[in-house]
XYZ file of C-alpha atoms in Angstrom:
710
model
C -63.454 174.542 121.700
C -59.551 174.434 122.160
C -57.761 172.000 124.121
C -54.991 173.453 126.685
C -51.922 172.271 124.472
C -53.196 173.660 121.018
C -52.451 177.152 120.741
C -54.991 178.875 118.451
C -53.161 181.509 115.857
C -56.133 183.496 114.206
C -56.521 185.984 116.938
C -52.713 187.151 116.454
C -52.088 186.253 113.071
C -52.228 189.415 110.415
C -51.737 188.782 106.543
C -48.865 191.083 106.381
C -46.155 188.663 108.803
C -43.134 188.061 107.268
C -43.041 184.851 105.131
C -41.667 181.516 106.049
C -38.597 181.472 104.447
C -38.013 185.173 105.904
C -38.839 184.273 109.491
C -36.671 181.241 109.160
C -33.915 182.413 107.093
C -31.021 182.903 110.046
C -31.736 179.544 111.039
C -31.767 178.164 107.351
C -28.208 179.920 106.712
C -26.810 178.372 110.175
C -27.713 174.845 108.456
C -26.171 175.792 105.099
C -22.996 177.206 106.944
C -22.510 173.677 108.964
C -23.305 172.019 105.590
C -20.398 173.833 104.129
C -17.641 174.045 107.138
C -18.395 170.989 109.260
C -19.365 168.672 106.558
C -16.537 170.366 104.148
C -18.661 170.882 101.545
C -17.616 174.505 100.465
C -14.862 172.883 98.142
C -17.539 171.774 95.995
C -19.668 175.105 95.386
C -19.056 176.123 91.513
C -18.055 172.534 90.278
C -19.640 170.779 87.539
C -23.236 171.673 87.017
C -23.473 172.915 91.071
C -24.636 176.785 91.857
C -21.435 178.992 92.180
C -20.073 181.128 95.088
C -22.113 184.022 93.997
C -25.397 182.121 95.322
C -24.729 181.568 98.524
C -22.572 184.784 99.029
C -25.511 187.000 98.429
C -28.008 184.778 100.369
C -25.793 184.456 103.114
C -24.974 188.056 103.176
C -21.275 188.065 103.913
C -19.458 191.524 103.716
C -17.307 192.050 101.126
C -14.389 194.647 101.184
C -13.251 196.707 98.252
C -11.789 194.569 95.068
C -12.585 191.453 96.594
C -14.317 188.641 94.391
C -17.030 186.023 95.618
C -14.096 183.096 95.238
C -12.089 185.600 97.586
C -14.989 185.699 99.992
C -16.060 182.407 99.784
C -13.606 180.612 102.102
C -13.502 178.828 105.739
C -12.693 181.579 107.759
C -15.187 184.136 106.260
C -17.977 181.423 106.588
C -16.898 180.681 110.201
C -17.205 183.941 111.241
C -20.350 184.324 109.181
C -21.852 181.196 111.496
C -20.508 182.620 114.830
C -22.035 186.053 113.997
C -25.603 184.024 113.467
C -25.417 181.213 116.086
C -24.877 183.902 118.706
C -27.906 185.880 117.987
C -30.395 182.755 117.505
C -33.632 183.641 118.869
C -36.867 182.015 119.337
C -38.845 182.038 116.211
C -42.428 183.406 116.260
C -44.896 182.676 113.677
C -48.023 180.327 111.669
C -45.322 177.690 110.923
C -43.268 177.324 114.080
C -46.790 177.218 116.336
C -48.079 175.044 114.210
C -45.077 172.719 114.075
C -44.946 172.771 117.882
C -48.798 172.171 117.753
C -48.313 169.059 115.305
C -45.988 168.155 117.935
C -48.138 168.259 120.808
C -50.825 166.011 118.641
C -48.694 163.271 117.813
C -46.466 163.443 121.029
C -43.199 164.442 119.023
C -39.824 164.916 120.855
C -37.992 168.167 119.986
C -35.633 166.568 117.936
C -38.443 164.982 115.722
C -40.048 168.863 115.976
C -36.352 169.851 114.508
C -36.054 167.685 112.250
C -39.702 167.833 110.414
C -39.170 171.535 110.518
C -36.072 171.371 108.605
C -37.520 168.787 105.750
C -40.391 171.563 105.112
C -38.114 174.214 104.799
C -35.580 172.518 102.580
C -38.885 172.088 100.190
C -39.437 175.851 100.652
C -35.846 177.283 100.252
C -33.750 176.641 96.802
C -30.139 177.602 98.752
C -30.713 174.949 101.433
C -31.698 172.349 98.876
C -28.836 173.217 96.713
C -26.644 172.870 99.560
C -27.859 169.584 100.794
C -27.214 168.110 97.081
C -23.507 168.933 97.594
C -23.911 165.749 100.085
C -23.899 163.347 97.517
C -26.718 161.163 95.599
C -25.886 157.839 97.233
C -26.350 158.426 100.942
C -27.584 155.244 103.462
C -29.527 155.730 106.583
C -26.587 155.982 107.980
C -25.239 158.864 106.564
C -28.203 160.420 106.100
C -28.133 159.969 110.650
C -24.153 161.253 110.464
C -25.021 164.622 108.550
C -28.242 165.518 110.230
C -26.711 165.106 113.789
C -23.894 167.694 112.286
C -26.686 170.219 110.694
C -29.233 170.190 113.544
C -26.351 170.088 115.869
C -28.071 167.273 117.868
C -26.686 163.963 119.475
C -26.428 161.192 116.863
C -28.385 158.925 119.222
C -31.349 161.099 119.168
C -31.234 161.385 115.507
C -30.522 157.721 115.082
C -33.943 157.586 117.117
C -35.884 160.113 115.685
C -35.231 158.213 111.591
C -36.168 154.767 113.475
C -39.140 153.119 111.646
C -40.960 152.905 114.905
C -40.552 156.380 115.995
C -43.894 158.312 115.581
C -42.482 160.310 112.820
C -42.341 157.193 110.587
C -45.542 155.543 112.269
C -47.663 158.547 111.583
C -46.963 159.012 108.179
C -45.694 162.759 108.774
C -42.283 161.593 106.669
C -40.970 158.174 104.919
C -37.739 157.237 103.682
C -36.969 155.245 100.834
C -34.808 152.159 100.825
C -32.483 152.768 98.304
C -29.507 155.084 98.725
C -30.450 158.547 97.528
C -29.755 162.179 97.787
C -31.003 163.422 101.267
C -33.624 165.412 99.918
C -34.862 162.628 97.835
C -34.500 160.001 100.631
C -36.170 161.497 103.093
C -39.749 163.070 102.326
C -42.316 164.793 104.515
C -46.191 164.312 103.783
C -47.052 165.606 100.744
C -49.754 167.867 102.007
C -47.776 168.938 105.692
C -46.169 172.239 104.181
C -49.574 173.846 102.918
C -51.370 172.637 106.056
C -48.789 174.251 108.880
C -48.481 177.318 106.691
C -51.719 178.546 107.774
C -53.811 179.323 111.189
C -56.049 177.360 112.831
C -58.552 177.992 115.261
C -58.516 174.942 117.277
C -57.701 171.355 117.158
C -60.163 169.949 115.394
C -59.823 172.421 112.491
C -56.074 171.494 112.698
C -56.764 167.791 111.988
C -59.072 168.519 109.307
C -56.700 169.784 107.325
C -54.877 166.306 107.295
C -57.786 163.911 107.227
C -61.401 164.403 105.604
C -65.007 163.642 106.824
C -66.915 162.052 104.711
C -70.230 163.408 103.065
C -73.393 162.274 104.209
C -74.666 159.312 102.699
C -77.295 159.727 99.485
C -79.266 156.377 100.769
C -80.793 154.946 103.448
C -80.453 151.165 104.874
C -83.937 150.257 102.894
C -82.002 150.865 99.718
C -79.386 147.878 100.834
C -82.128 145.436 101.437
C -80.516 143.080 98.771
C -77.344 142.917 101.004
C -79.505 142.641 104.411
C -77.493 139.779 105.764
C -74.088 141.525 105.231
C -75.399 144.762 106.301
C -76.831 143.460 109.630
C -73.475 141.569 110.130
C -71.149 144.464 109.526
C -73.570 146.598 111.308
C -73.469 144.197 114.700
C -69.429 143.936 114.468
C -68.750 147.326 114.100
C -70.843 148.477 116.522
C -68.831 145.813 119.063
C -65.713 147.058 117.792
C -66.144 150.828 118.268
C -67.611 150.437 121.742
C -64.421 148.119 122.679
C -62.120 150.053 120.467
C -60.734 146.807 119.530
C -57.320 147.012 117.664
C -56.712 145.763 114.211
C -60.302 145.488 113.264
C -60.464 145.618 109.008
C -63.470 145.121 107.168
C -62.931 144.429 102.952
C -65.664 145.398 100.353
C -65.163 144.385 96.732
C -67.424 144.569 93.957
C -67.719 146.146 90.414
C -67.158 150.012 90.221
C -70.108 152.300 90.645
C -72.436 149.529 92.338
C -72.658 151.162 95.914
C -69.642 150.203 97.903
C -68.711 153.721 99.386
C -72.278 154.474 99.785
C -72.916 151.258 101.663
C -70.189 152.165 104.208
C -71.415 155.929 104.757
C -74.756 154.448 105.104
C -73.819 151.867 107.720
C -72.169 154.845 109.598
C -74.619 156.786 109.965
C -77.021 153.842 111.040
C -74.913 153.447 114.104
C -73.835 156.850 114.691
C -70.391 156.849 114.072
C -68.080 159.587 112.364
C -66.672 158.172 109.237
C -63.213 160.027 107.684
C -61.843 158.930 104.262
C -58.359 158.551 103.587
C -57.684 161.027 100.351
C -57.082 159.655 96.971
C -56.350 162.960 95.128
C -54.254 166.245 96.121
C -54.975 169.685 96.537
C -54.756 169.978 92.750
C -57.257 166.924 92.255
C -54.124 164.888 90.799
C -54.598 161.167 91.580
C -52.218 159.899 94.449
C -49.728 157.852 94.122
C -49.641 154.520 96.357
C -47.066 155.524 98.875
C -48.615 159.050 99.604
C -52.044 157.371 100.512
C -50.459 155.206 102.739
C -48.625 158.080 104.393
C -52.095 159.537 104.570
C -53.444 156.152 105.982
C -50.934 156.414 109.084
C -51.596 160.037 109.544
C -55.504 159.497 109.748
C -54.693 156.726 112.266
C -52.703 158.857 114.447
C -54.936 162.040 114.402
C -57.922 159.877 115.316
C -56.637 157.475 117.471
C -58.228 159.313 120.403
C -61.208 160.188 118.645
C -64.334 157.880 120.012
C -66.550 156.665 117.583
C -64.654 157.019 114.538
C -64.173 154.933 111.628
C -61.575 155.163 108.552
C -62.302 154.211 104.674
C -59.771 153.325 102.383
C -61.446 153.461 99.278
C -59.521 152.142 95.811
C -57.043 150.171 97.910
C -55.891 147.656 95.100
C -53.119 149.800 94.232
C -51.619 150.137 97.304
C -51.467 146.364 98.261
C -47.846 144.327 96.721
C -48.596 141.677 94.557
C -46.201 138.759 93.332
C -43.384 140.591 91.132
C -42.168 138.111 88.630
C -43.259 135.864 86.273
C -42.341 132.854 88.379
C -44.573 134.105 91.426
C -42.038 134.143 94.019
C -41.524 138.023 95.424
C -38.816 139.845 95.944
C -36.854 140.582 99.167
C -38.435 144.506 99.247
C -41.701 142.984 98.520
C -41.510 140.918 101.229
C -41.024 143.518 103.681
C -43.701 145.296 102.456
C -45.575 142.471 102.637
C -44.407 142.654 106.973
C -45.314 145.999 106.690
C -49.060 145.468 105.751
C -49.444 142.671 107.963
C -48.574 144.787 110.799
C -50.667 147.848 110.228
C -53.682 145.464 109.625
C -53.140 144.015 112.934
C -52.325 146.822 114.840
C -54.600 150.122 113.493
C -56.334 151.626 116.370
C -59.240 152.883 114.061
C -61.536 150.570 112.550
C -61.126 150.984 108.900
C -63.421 149.696 105.669
C -60.821 149.246 102.871
C -63.016 149.381 99.490
C -61.552 147.625 96.076
C -63.264 147.026 92.640
C -61.704 143.508 92.320
C -59.139 141.498 94.704
C -57.941 138.826 92.013
C -54.299 140.159 92.178
C -54.238 140.946 96.217
C -51.802 138.435 98.172
C -54.383 135.741 99.952
C -52.121 136.625 103.002
C -53.560 139.997 103.106
C -57.229 138.689 102.333
C -56.900 136.183 105.283
C -56.257 139.340 107.811
C -59.184 140.879 107.147
C -62.099 140.078 110.035
C -64.961 140.358 107.292
C -64.978 140.265 103.963
C -67.743 140.940 101.530
C -68.178 140.306 97.611
C -70.922 143.001 97.015
C -73.367 141.888 94.146
C -75.338 143.379 91.677
C -78.586 144.612 93.095
C -81.790 142.828 92.266
C -84.221 144.991 89.596
C -86.849 145.692 92.550
C -83.918 147.334 94.566
C -82.686 149.133 91.738
C -85.966 150.600 90.314
C -86.489 152.217 94.017
C -83.331 153.620 93.491
C -84.057 155.198 90.197
C -87.559 156.335 91.568
C -86.096 157.664 94.607
C -83.371 159.518 92.309
C -85.932 161.142 89.961
C -88.227 162.632 92.958
C -85.098 164.056 94.510
C -84.004 165.831 91.128
C -87.853 166.745 90.225
C -88.488 164.148 87.226
C -91.625 162.061 86.889
C -90.695 158.510 87.417
C -92.367 157.612 84.203
C -93.052 154.054 83.102
C -89.647 153.789 81.338
C -88.331 153.078 85.014
C -89.682 149.690 85.451
C -87.671 148.517 81.817
C -84.439 150.324 82.770
C -84.474 148.336 86.318
C -83.766 145.128 84.697
C -80.488 146.379 83.327
C -78.062 144.772 86.063
C -75.146 146.835 84.983
C -76.967 150.032 85.995
C -75.246 150.955 89.278
C -76.282 153.358 91.900
C -73.473 155.612 91.094
C -74.736 155.864 87.453
C -78.198 156.213 88.099
C -77.453 159.150 90.461
C -74.895 160.828 87.960
C -77.698 160.538 85.196
C -80.465 162.165 87.056
C -78.442 164.671 88.377
C -77.771 165.823 84.438
C -81.496 165.331 83.497
C -82.258 167.847 86.072
C -80.277 170.236 84.094
C -81.434 169.642 80.819
C -85.475 171.137 79.920
C -87.145 168.360 79.118
C -91.195 167.805 78.992
C -93.180 164.793 79.132
C -92.322 161.297 79.870
C -91.428 160.561 76.450
C -88.609 163.001 76.442
C -87.351 162.201 79.905
C -86.958 158.039 78.639
C -85.127 159.386 75.789
C -82.981 161.437 77.690
C -82.058 158.601 80.474
C -81.679 156.251 77.722
C -79.114 157.914 75.847
C -77.298 159.329 78.822
C -77.007 156.229 80.693
C -76.118 153.734 77.366
C -73.174 156.325 76.553
C -71.808 155.207 80.062
C -72.692 151.332 79.485
C -71.736 151.335 75.995
C -68.174 152.922 77.172
C -67.848 149.796 80.015
C -68.520 147.216 77.467
C -71.909 146.518 79.367
C -75.270 146.222 77.156
C -77.337 148.935 76.923
C -80.696 150.139 77.495
C -83.335 149.588 75.031
C -86.508 151.550 76.671
C -90.356 150.642 75.314
C -91.933 153.785 74.527
C -94.732 153.376 76.250
C -93.880 150.315 78.671
C -97.565 149.751 79.658
C -98.689 148.906 76.326
C -96.815 145.882 76.281
C -96.115 144.674 79.741
C -99.084 142.470 81.025
C -100.208 142.208 84.565
C -99.123 139.477 86.441
C -100.619 137.000 89.479
C -100.003 133.839 90.645
C -103.293 133.581 91.389
C -104.100 133.308 87.925
C -101.794 130.793 86.351
C -102.575 127.148 86.628
C -100.063 124.955 88.220
C -99.729 121.740 90.451
C -98.365 123.707 93.351
C -99.501 126.300 95.266
C -97.421 129.310 94.037
C -97.641 131.632 97.183
C -96.483 129.171 99.724
C -93.865 128.189 97.056
C -92.283 131.644 97.391
C -92.724 132.133 101.095
C -90.586 128.816 101.501
C -87.773 130.151 99.082
C -87.654 133.293 101.151
C -87.015 131.267 104.115
C -84.640 128.831 102.804
C -82.877 130.520 100.074
C -81.959 127.798 98.087
C -83.990 125.511 95.859
C -84.076 123.580 92.553
C -87.032 123.765 90.717
C -88.311 121.948 87.398
C -90.669 123.953 85.552
C -92.420 122.304 82.185
C -95.860 122.790 80.502
C -96.445 124.049 76.653
C -94.825 127.259 75.248
C -96.548 130.630 76.774
C -98.277 128.911 80.147
C -95.811 131.524 82.202
C -92.745 129.851 83.228
C -90.205 132.645 82.348
C -92.775 134.976 83.707
C -92.663 133.050 87.101
C -88.783 133.396 87.176
C -89.141 137.268 86.727
C -92.024 137.357 89.225
C -89.915 135.044 91.637
C -86.936 137.455 91.095
C -88.887 140.417 92.054
C -90.446 139.017 95.243
C -86.938 137.469 96.543
C -85.523 140.792 96.031
C -82.771 139.375 93.768
C -81.638 139.793 90.286
C -81.973 137.326 87.728
C -79.270 135.518 85.490
C -81.088 133.781 82.483
C -79.382 131.500 80.268
C -80.950 129.856 77.062
C -79.484 126.620 75.664
C -77.809 129.198 72.807
C -75.881 130.640 75.567
C -74.241 127.523 76.770
C -73.843 125.191 73.865
C -70.449 125.240 72.736
C -69.559 124.002 69.232
C -66.233 122.712 70.190
C -65.719 119.550 73.092
C -65.187 120.707 76.287
C -66.920 124.385 75.532
C -70.056 123.316 76.926
C -68.891 122.300 80.522
C -66.781 125.262 80.278
C -69.642 127.817 79.521
C -71.966 125.957 82.040
C -69.634 126.221 84.934
C -69.003 130.018 84.038
C -72.760 130.404 84.196
C -73.563 128.993 87.468
C -70.347 130.950 88.946
C -71.820 134.183 87.194
C -75.150 133.172 89.062
C -73.892 132.759 92.465
C -71.052 135.453 92.385
C -74.431 138.149 92.085
C -76.259 136.165 94.448
C -78.831 135.475 91.558
C -81.512 133.516 90.745
C -80.424 131.111 88.081
C -82.585 130.724 85.102
C -81.746 127.565 82.650
C -83.983 127.836 79.502
C -84.784 124.960 77.257
C -82.737 122.791 79.833
C -84.084 119.698 77.333
C -81.210 120.752 75.383
C -78.836 120.401 78.050
C -80.353 117.575 79.883
C -81.206 114.926 77.327
C -81.255 111.247 78.531
C -77.781 109.651 78.689
C -79.019 106.183 77.287
C -79.907 107.819 74.180
C -76.728 109.480 73.682
C -74.754 108.636 70.691
C -71.391 110.862 71.359
C -69.331 110.599 74.566
C -69.074 114.977 74.921
C -73.261 114.605 75.394
C -72.896 112.443 78.693
C -70.189 114.780 79.958
C -72.216 117.403 79.550
C -75.226 116.558 81.131
C -72.662 115.049 84.145
C -71.043 118.796 84.458
C -74.544 119.814 84.657
C -75.830 117.465 87.158
C -72.556 118.518 89.303
C -73.061 122.224 88.855
C -76.801 121.816 90.127
C -75.319 119.673 93.128
C -72.857 122.513 94.218
C -75.376 125.641 93.680
C -76.676 126.853 97.490
C -79.026 129.364 95.361
C -82.503 129.036 93.564
C -82.267 127.746 90.203
C -85.199 127.195 87.923
C -84.721 124.965 85.141
C -87.948 125.466 82.167
C -88.621 122.777 79.421
C -91.621 122.893 77.008
C -90.666 118.990 76.799
C -89.995 117.626 80.091
C -90.096 113.489 78.501
C -86.700 114.362 76.873
C -85.084 114.996 80.137
C -82.732 112.418 81.688
C -84.443 110.186 84.451
C -81.603 111.018 87.127
C -81.467 114.548 86.220
C -85.221 115.107 86.999
C -84.574 113.630 90.297
C -82.127 116.467 91.314
C -84.730 118.838 91.306
C -86.320 119.370 94.611
C -90.033 120.488 93.101
C -91.354 119.611 89.342
C -93.568 122.157 88.850
C -96.302 121.790 85.843
C -97.892 124.735 84.183
C -100.810 123.916 82.581
C -103.338 125.850 79.979
C -105.405 128.299 82.076
C -108.578 127.376 83.435
C -111.693 129.307 82.033
C -112.163 131.020 85.357
C -108.716 132.096 85.417
C -108.482 133.040 81.827
C -111.471 135.367 82.413
C -109.756 137.222 85.630
C -106.619 137.306 83.569
C -108.936 139.250 80.632
C -110.594 141.363 83.253
C -107.072 142.641 84.405
C -105.888 143.545 81.443
C -108.922 145.870 80.698
C -108.166 147.222 84.693
C -104.371 148.007 83.994
C -105.016 149.887 80.720
C -108.427 151.400 81.677
C -110.392 150.011 79.252
C -114.260 149.848 78.996
C -116.477 146.925 78.158
C -120.148 148.660 77.321
C -122.554 146.371 76.320
C -120.601 143.231 75.462
C -119.124 142.636 78.751
C -121.838 139.518 79.361
C -121.127 138.169 75.649
C -117.480 138.244 76.231
C -117.582 136.562 79.302
C -119.966 133.833 77.551
C -117.247 133.400 75.137
C -114.320 133.510 77.543
C -115.233 130.722 80.033
C -115.773 128.326 77.127
C -111.865 128.539 75.919
C -109.447 125.570 77.497
C -106.510 125.707 75.737
C -105.073 129.486 76.485
C -101.893 130.732 78.030
C -100.635 134.085 79.536
C -98.978 134.040 76.231
C -101.506 134.268 73.845
C -102.971 137.164 75.635
C -99.162 138.722 75.411
C -99.200 137.894 71.519
C -102.730 139.300 70.821
C -102.028 142.797 72.705
C -99.275 143.070 70.768
C -100.765 142.430 67.642
C -103.855 144.893 68.337
C -101.445 147.646 69.697
C -100.503 147.663 65.921
C -103.876 148.002 64.884
C -105.834 151.709 64.432
C -108.585 150.637 67.185
C -106.008 149.426 69.699
C -107.092 146.833 72.120
C -110.780 146.210 72.511
C -112.977 143.628 74.375
C -114.316 142.319 71.027
C -110.800 142.565 69.397
C -109.326 140.850 72.216
C -111.493 137.735 72.592
C -111.661 137.389 68.722
C -107.811 137.153 68.503
C -107.673 134.813 71.552
C -110.425 132.499 69.621
C -107.989 132.274 66.841
C -105.360 131.766 69.040
C -107.413 128.299 70.745
C -108.547 127.221 67.317
C -105.225 127.118 66.040
C -103.911 125.256 68.655
C -106.413 122.795 68.965
C -105.955 122.101 65.189
C -102.488 121.635 65.484
C -102.673 119.101 68.279
C -105.454 117.172 66.216
C -103.052 116.607 63.353
C -99.634 116.345 64.720
C -96.382 118.184 64.068
C -93.395 117.147 62.328
C -92.131 113.483 63.116
C -94.636 112.807 66.216
C -97.413 112.461 63.770
C -95.633 109.454 61.843
C -95.325 107.685 65.218
C-alpha cells in the first residue's frame, strides 16, 4: 500500500532510461559554470596538477570557431554566454533519482533548499567534472566558506543555506549528511550518508520498500524465551519495561546489554521483541560490499533509522557492537580533549532524545565513559548460562540440524565457553558433513568446537567416548547427610544465596552435590581448588581469592571452594602473618558474596573457629547407610540395563552388611571394571566394593601418618 505523499516509480520506470548523470547534466554544467564565473575559479584551471581547459570545454559543449584553442574558448565571456543559455532552458527533470529525492524530502519533511543540497552532494560523487571544479575552491574551507560557496552555486539565499547546514537541521539530525569539524575541501567536509546514492538510483514500490533500503529488519530469532531461563529476572524486567515504553512512546529509552562475544546478547533481544510483538530493526554494521562500517557511518545509519522509524508504531532498534562508536578518554592523563567533550555532549543528547527505543549491545564496556553508562535506563551484564541451559541448546541445535543428540552432549555442556553462537555454527557445519553414529558425531563436534575455543584462548572439550560408562546416577535421596537436601535446594532456589560448609570423608558426595545443585538451580558452577588460589608470593593468595569471588559473581555462578581447610586454617596456630591475612581476606569475601557458596573439606576440625561460624549451614556427608548403598547399587544396574541373574539375593545380603561405603567407592570400582573383559557385573561390583570397605577399615584401625603417634 502506498501513501499519499509517496510516488511509486516502478510503473513508469524502464531500464532504458538515461543514467542519472545524463539526465542532470544541464544542471551540473550550470553549477560548474557558477564555480568558474561567480566564484572566480576559472583562472585556476590548468595550474599545478589541476585539469586543464580541455576537460571542461568538451564537457560543457562550448562551440569552437575555426582555429580556436581550448585556452581561447575558456574565457569569462564565452563561459557566461554558455551559462545564460543553460539557465534560460532549464526544465524540470523527471526520473528515478529526482522522484526519490522528493520522496526522501517528504519522508523527512525537508525544505526545497535541503533537497537541492542533498541532490548536489550526491551528484558530486557521481560526476568527476563537478568534483574537480569544487576542488578549485580550496582545501581549507570552514563552515562559513561552505555556506558562501553553496549560496552562489545553488543560487539560493545565504540564510536558507545557513539553516540547511545547521547541526539541528533535519539533514544532520537524520544522518543524511554529516560535516567534519576540521577545515577541508567542500567534498570532504560535507558528505551524504554512504548508501544514499545507491538507494536513490533505483525505483521502489512504496514507502515501506523505500525505508527498507536504509534500515534492516531483524531476522526471526532462533531461540525461545525458555532458552533464557538462566536470565529470567533480567528477561522479565526488560520485557515489562519495553512493553511500557513502546506503548507510551517514551522518549530517550535505552537498554545496554553487555557480555562475552557469542554469549547470546543479540538472540536475547530478538527473542524479547518477538515475545512482546514489536518489530526489531538493526543499525547496519557492514556496507553493501560487506566491509565493516566505521563509527561515523554507523552513527549516520543510527540517526537515519531513528527518523525513518519515528512514526512507526511498535518498533525497536538494535545497535550491536556499539563500543567502537562511543568516545573514550583520549590521552594518558585521562583528560578529554575539546573535540571529545563535544562528542560527549552529542552522545548524551542522543541518549536523551531518541524517539525509537534502542537496545545497545557490547562485548565489554570497560573503556566507555561512565557518563554514558549512567544514561542507560537498564544495564544488564549477560553471564555464561548454566550447564543445564547449555545442554538444552545443544540438544535443540542437534535436533534442528538432524543430528542424534548423543551421550556426549552432557559432557560438552559443562564447558561454559561453549556459547549459543558457537553451538549454532558447529551444529550447522556438522549437518553438512556425512557422519554415522554417536561416536563420529562426538569427534566431529569436539574438533569443530575446539578449533574455535582454542583460537579464543578458552579451555577445549575432552569428551569421553561413552559418557554413560563413567557417569554414575545421582540422587539426593541416596546420599547420607544431617540435612534434608530436597528442602535445602528449594530454599536456595527461593532465596538465591547461602553459605554452606560441606564436610565429611573423601568420596561421600560433596563435590557431586555441588554439581547437582548447579543443575537444580540452573546456574553455572565455578569450582576452585586450593591449588588455584594459593600463591607463592605474599599477597598473591588474597588477590586470587578476590578474583575468584568476582568471577563467580560476574557469571552469576554457584561458587565451590574445594579443600577449603587449606585456606581457612585456624589463626591461633598460624606462624606467619600472611596465614592470618589470607583467612581474613576469605572471611571478608564470604561476607560480601551475595550468591551461593559451597566450601568443601575432609577435615572440619582444622578450620578456623570464627570461619566455621560464618556458614549458614554445616552439612555433614556420612558413609552410605546399608539400605542407601543397596539403592545406589540398583540404580547403577538400572542405568546400564544390567541383569542380576540368580545372584540378586546373595548380592543384596552382602551389600546390606557394608557400613563404610561412599559414592566415590562405586565410581572407583565402576571405572576399574570398565577396563576388564567382563565389564560391570553384579559379582564384580560387590567384590570390588568389599575390597574398598576392607581397605578403609584396616586403614582407620592402624591410623595414618602422624595421627597414629598421638
